[in-house]
């Protein structure tokens, strides 16, 4: 048998197996740092393992969530600031788990690119590991796909997959959500990971570069400010659920804003009344609204506007719940109450957002 002349290799097609192996070596210590009861957080096998009994569960119901970070990755790619995007990836899934009363147990990530840069990719995974540590879940596996021809060099996308558990009978939302229950909000850290197609369009129309000082936070670049990672609400929400027994429901404010997300945890005959004057609007949203002339209702259906998580709470215990959230590091605002639904209008707004710069 003779060798074929000019025989091609996988590397000739643009896929570098050695770069993939280098990445694994770089991220192994980060992954190990996410170990928790039930998982040793070692990677390299064909699947990740988790022991529910070792995690202390007796009769668990598993809860799963998956998400990405949308076009926020375009800003990370254009600025070269990759560290926070991994936190975003974790937050978007684990925040969805905790709204169901579930404790995140483990996380897997999927990273796809045109040409693998081990160091840049390791920075992203470092953010994933940080998000997992802060949420108490183990990073037990993932996949890196180098796909030249589908992605341009430098481009990438990523997805995350989280699994959590709750003891049977403790899932949220509770069935006893009723008229008069209090609605409180937990402050967001910024735009989080939704609405970035509109954000990028606004930045483009503003004529500002991502390296320019942010008009709403001059000590930061515009790109760096917009890349502020999504806040992780897991530990504070679990603490409030477990210590007070008064949290009836939680709503993660993502795509669809207040208008579409809050009704997802309410019985069909109920809605909420929100006092917009009590909503602590962050400067970034004031700038976005002013720069593009975005209508108030559009802001409320596109962005979190300054509140990343909503809690529905027993009215006679609201002060205690707010105190637990505050002690856990959250900035809390009492926003309104649960009301009867008025036709299709499940979220009724009173007053106006403070959008003045």
XYZ file of C-alpha atoms in Angstrom:
357
model
C 0.000 0.000 0.000
C 1.435 3.377 -1.010
C 0.888 6.765 0.639
C -1.374 9.101 -1.289
C 0.405 12.180 -2.592
C -0.473 15.372 -0.710
C -2.753 13.497 1.699
C -4.989 15.869 3.662
C -5.222 15.946 7.455
C -7.944 17.141 9.808
C -5.743 20.168 10.583
C -5.722 21.031 6.856
C -9.502 21.392 7.047
C -9.192 23.903 9.867
C -9.772 21.688 12.925
C -6.912 21.559 15.425
C -7.226 18.574 17.777
C -4.086 19.645 19.646
C -5.672 23.028 20.436
C -8.683 21.185 21.821
C -6.490 19.073 24.064
C -4.662 22.196 25.265
C -7.998 23.767 26.160
C -8.958 20.729 28.254
C -5.673 21.001 30.151
C -6.274 24.717 30.777
C -9.794 24.325 32.117
C -9.436 21.204 34.273
C -8.455 23.166 37.422
C -11.368 25.565 36.878
C -13.804 22.688 36.542
C -12.474 20.919 39.650
C -13.136 24.087 41.656
C -16.892 23.621 41.073
C -17.040 20.234 42.852
C -19.913 19.815 45.316
C -21.608 16.941 47.170
C -22.823 14.599 44.457
C -20.215 15.441 41.828
C -16.419 15.453 41.709
C -16.410 17.815 38.685
C -13.809 15.855 36.758
C -13.970 16.064 32.973
C -12.611 13.882 30.217
C -15.087 11.007 30.174
C -17.977 10.480 27.801
C -20.551 11.681 30.324
C -20.840 13.474 33.645
C -22.104 11.744 36.788
C -24.172 13.080 39.675
C -25.198 11.245 42.849
C -28.515 12.615 44.164
C -28.256 10.621 47.387
C -24.848 12.115 48.167
C -26.370 15.570 47.591
C -28.845 14.893 50.412
C -32.081 14.453 48.476
C -34.682 11.912 49.617
C -37.554 12.166 47.112
C -36.370 14.627 44.456
C -38.044 15.999 41.376
C -35.516 16.945 38.704
C -35.817 20.305 36.937
C -33.894 21.125 33.747
C -33.234 24.370 31.889
C -31.239 25.436 28.857
C -30.377 28.814 27.374
C -27.717 30.896 25.661
C -26.712 34.544 25.882
C -27.995 35.752 22.522
C -26.231 38.443 20.557
C -24.464 39.711 23.663
C -21.658 37.437 22.423
C -21.160 39.838 19.480
C -20.068 42.561 21.900
C -17.740 40.146 23.687
C -16.224 39.151 20.337
C -15.826 42.749 19.140
C -14.268 43.956 22.407
C -12.247 40.848 23.256
C -13.797 40.902 26.747
C -14.794 37.278 27.220
C -14.627 36.764 30.983
C -18.187 37.668 31.956
C -20.021 35.913 29.149
C -19.560 32.540 30.875
C -21.265 33.894 34.004
C -24.143 35.036 31.788
C -24.436 31.547 30.351
C -24.781 29.952 33.776
C -27.089 32.649 35.125
C -29.621 32.348 32.337
C -30.242 28.687 33.166
C -29.780 28.503 36.939
C -31.977 31.568 37.528
C -34.692 29.696 35.626
C -34.207 26.673 37.896
C -34.514 28.574 41.154
C -37.818 30.179 40.128
C -39.220 26.668 40.352
C -37.808 26.225 43.835
C -35.030 23.948 42.589
C -31.428 23.866 43.779
C -29.023 23.769 40.802
C -26.976 20.567 40.877
C -24.883 20.467 37.725
C -24.184 22.352 34.528
C -22.889 21.498 31.057
C -21.741 23.947 28.406
C -21.537 23.842 24.618
C -19.029 26.079 22.829
C -18.865 26.341 19.021
C -16.382 28.416 17.030
C -14.683 28.828 13.681
C -11.114 28.476 14.958
C -10.317 27.448 18.508
C -8.273 29.891 20.568
C -7.501 27.907 23.744
C -6.641 30.938 25.870
C -9.719 32.982 24.897
C -11.946 29.945 25.284
C -10.425 29.202 28.682
C -11.388 32.739 29.757
C -15.003 31.967 28.830
C -14.930 28.661 30.705
C -13.426 30.454 33.700
C -16.579 32.566 33.757
C -18.719 29.446 33.479
C -16.855 27.922 36.432
C -17.260 31.121 38.463
C -20.987 31.167 37.779
C -21.264 27.529 38.805
C -19.361 28.126 42.051
C -21.529 31.118 42.919
C -24.657 29.046 42.232
C -23.492 25.943 44.075
C -23.624 23.662 41.040
C -20.919 21.462 39.570
C -19.578 21.855 36.048
C -19.525 18.183 35.091
C -18.957 18.315 31.339
C -19.328 20.129 28.076
C -18.518 20.128 24.389
C -16.180 22.231 22.267
C -16.874 22.226 18.528
C -14.476 23.770 16.012
C -16.455 24.311 12.808
C -14.604 26.260 10.110
C -16.922 27.228 7.283
C -19.893 27.580 9.596
C -18.325 30.215 11.868
C -15.763 32.823 10.855
C -12.440 32.928 12.680
C -13.009 34.781 15.933
C -16.749 34.122 16.024
C -18.305 31.783 18.547
C -21.579 30.876 20.181
C -22.368 29.000 23.349
C -25.221 27.210 25.072
C -25.755 26.057 28.621
C -27.692 23.218 30.212
C -28.508 23.036 33.925
C -30.236 20.408 36.045
C -31.545 21.029 39.533
C -33.741 19.267 42.059
C -36.362 19.994 44.663
C -37.985 17.699 47.178
C -41.387 16.562 45.992
C -44.102 18.949 47.126
C -41.848 22.005 47.395
C -41.848 23.192 43.775
C -42.821 26.741 42.877
C -45.083 28.441 42.019
C -47.354 27.441 44.884
C -51.022 26.850 44.183
C -52.125 29.318 46.864
C -51.065 32.527 45.097
C -53.962 34.880 45.825
C -55.213 38.415 45.404
C -53.406 40.718 47.819
C -50.087 38.883 47.818
C -47.115 41.235 47.742
C -44.911 41.651 44.664
C -41.274 42.513 45.357
C -38.370 42.948 42.954
C -34.673 42.148 43.207
C -32.359 44.603 41.458
C -30.562 43.567 38.284
C -26.901 44.207 37.515
C -27.593 45.713 34.095
C -29.078 44.582 30.792
C -28.343 40.934 31.693
C -28.613 38.812 28.519
C -31.772 39.883 26.704
C -32.557 42.611 24.214
C -29.039 42.865 22.808
C -30.120 42.957 19.178
C -31.845 46.237 20.041
C -28.949 47.371 22.255
C -26.455 46.843 19.440
C -28.672 48.745 17.013
C -28.893 51.663 19.445
C -25.107 51.707 19.895
C -24.637 51.670 16.124
C -27.036 54.607 15.678
C -25.337 56.525 18.515
C -22.048 56.574 16.607
C -20.154 55.480 19.726
C -17.586 52.721 19.673
C -17.517 50.051 22.346
C -14.174 51.459 23.495
C -15.694 54.898 24.165
C -16.593 55.924 27.741
C -20.087 54.747 28.608
C -22.392 57.804 28.763
C -24.230 56.237 31.722
C -21.065 55.021 33.502
C -18.105 57.202 32.400
C -15.518 55.239 34.424
C -16.171 52.240 32.160
C -16.007 51.693 28.429
C -19.355 51.305 26.708
C -18.544 47.713 25.774
C -17.391 46.820 29.265
C -20.495 48.349 30.869
C -22.864 46.537 28.511
C -21.057 43.259 29.228
C -21.739 43.462 32.980
C -22.661 39.842 33.784
C -26.189 38.728 34.561
C -26.852 38.651 38.305
C -27.075 35.213 39.909
C -30.090 34.982 42.203
C -29.792 31.341 43.239
C -28.400 31.546 46.753
C -30.522 34.497 47.875
C -33.731 32.996 46.486
C -33.078 29.570 47.991
C -32.351 31.230 51.319
C -35.599 33.220 51.227
C -37.615 30.157 50.211
C -36.150 27.956 52.934
C -35.887 30.427 55.810
C -39.253 32.166 55.465
C -41.622 29.649 53.893
C -43.435 32.702 52.538
C -42.255 32.855 48.918
C -45.134 31.680 46.744
C -43.637 32.301 43.331
C -40.638 33.717 41.481
C -40.334 35.111 37.955
C -37.006 35.583 36.171
C -37.262 38.774 34.094
C -35.738 37.829 30.748
C -36.955 38.262 27.160
C -40.493 39.635 27.319
C -39.701 41.755 30.363
C -42.335 42.208 33.064
C -45.262 41.978 30.666
C -44.655 38.420 29.504
C -42.707 36.806 32.354
C -44.714 37.565 35.487
C -47.941 35.934 34.198
C -46.034 32.673 33.638
C -46.133 31.983 37.401
C -49.700 33.191 38.082
C -53.034 31.369 37.981
C -54.979 32.372 34.859
C -57.469 34.467 36.851
C -54.827 36.654 38.484
C -52.498 39.446 37.458
C -50.268 41.978 39.177
C -50.390 45.714 39.650
C -46.930 47.317 39.422
C -46.154 50.822 40.697
C -43.552 51.958 38.170
C -42.447 54.866 40.371
C -41.026 52.300 42.811
C -38.961 50.551 40.152
C -35.274 51.515 40.472
C -34.376 52.137 36.818
C -30.649 51.684 36.172
C -28.772 54.419 34.237
C -28.098 52.094 31.282
C -31.833 51.800 30.614
C -32.334 55.537 30.878
C -29.619 56.013 28.257
C -31.027 53.347 25.944
C -34.520 54.821 26.186
C -33.344 58.393 25.580
C -30.954 57.480 22.785
C -33.569 55.630 20.750
C -36.833 57.177 21.959
C -38.114 53.788 23.118
C -41.681 53.893 24.417
C -42.210 52.992 28.067
C -44.281 49.875 27.359
C -41.668 48.701 24.866
C -38.979 49.114 27.520
C -41.035 47.045 29.955
C -41.537 44.244 27.443
C -37.934 44.186 26.177
C -35.646 44.873 29.138
C -35.548 44.163 32.867
C -35.270 47.954 33.433
C -33.474 47.381 36.749
C -35.319 44.392 38.249
C -34.054 40.924 37.342
C -36.223 38.764 39.594
C -39.771 39.110 40.912
C -40.983 37.396 44.086
C -44.619 36.877 45.055
C -44.870 36.749 48.819
C -47.421 36.231 51.586
C -48.484 39.801 52.444
C -48.136 39.476 56.218
C -44.566 38.179 55.890
C -43.235 40.532 53.233
C -41.019 42.530 55.607
C -39.297 39.359 56.806
C -38.751 38.115 53.262
C -37.311 41.460 52.185
C -34.993 41.397 55.182
C -33.692 37.937 54.243
C -33.084 39.051 50.657
C -31.267 42.161 51.877
C -29.116 40.135 54.263
C -28.257 37.880 51.296
C -26.908 40.880 49.370
C -29.904 41.820 47.239
C -31.292 45.299 46.671
C -35.040 44.930 47.104
C -38.062 47.045 46.163
C -41.735 46.497 46.963
C -43.409 46.977 43.591
C -47.083 46.102 43.973
C -49.669 43.414 44.641
C -51.450 40.489 43.039
C -54.798 41.589 41.575
C -57.637 39.968 39.612
C -56.787 39.613 35.930
C -58.409 42.201 33.696
C -59.013 40.353 30.447
C -55.750 39.880 28.576
C -53.992 42.476 30.726
C -52.214 40.377 33.325
C -49.674 43.064 34.271
C -51.189 46.475 35.016
C -48.782 49.398 35.309
C -49.447 52.409 37.531
C -47.497 55.643 37.139
C -44.383 55.884 34.986
C -40.758 54.773 34.943
C -38.178 57.338 35.973
C -36.301 57.499 32.684
C -34.834 60.965 33.163
C -31.070 61.066 32.689
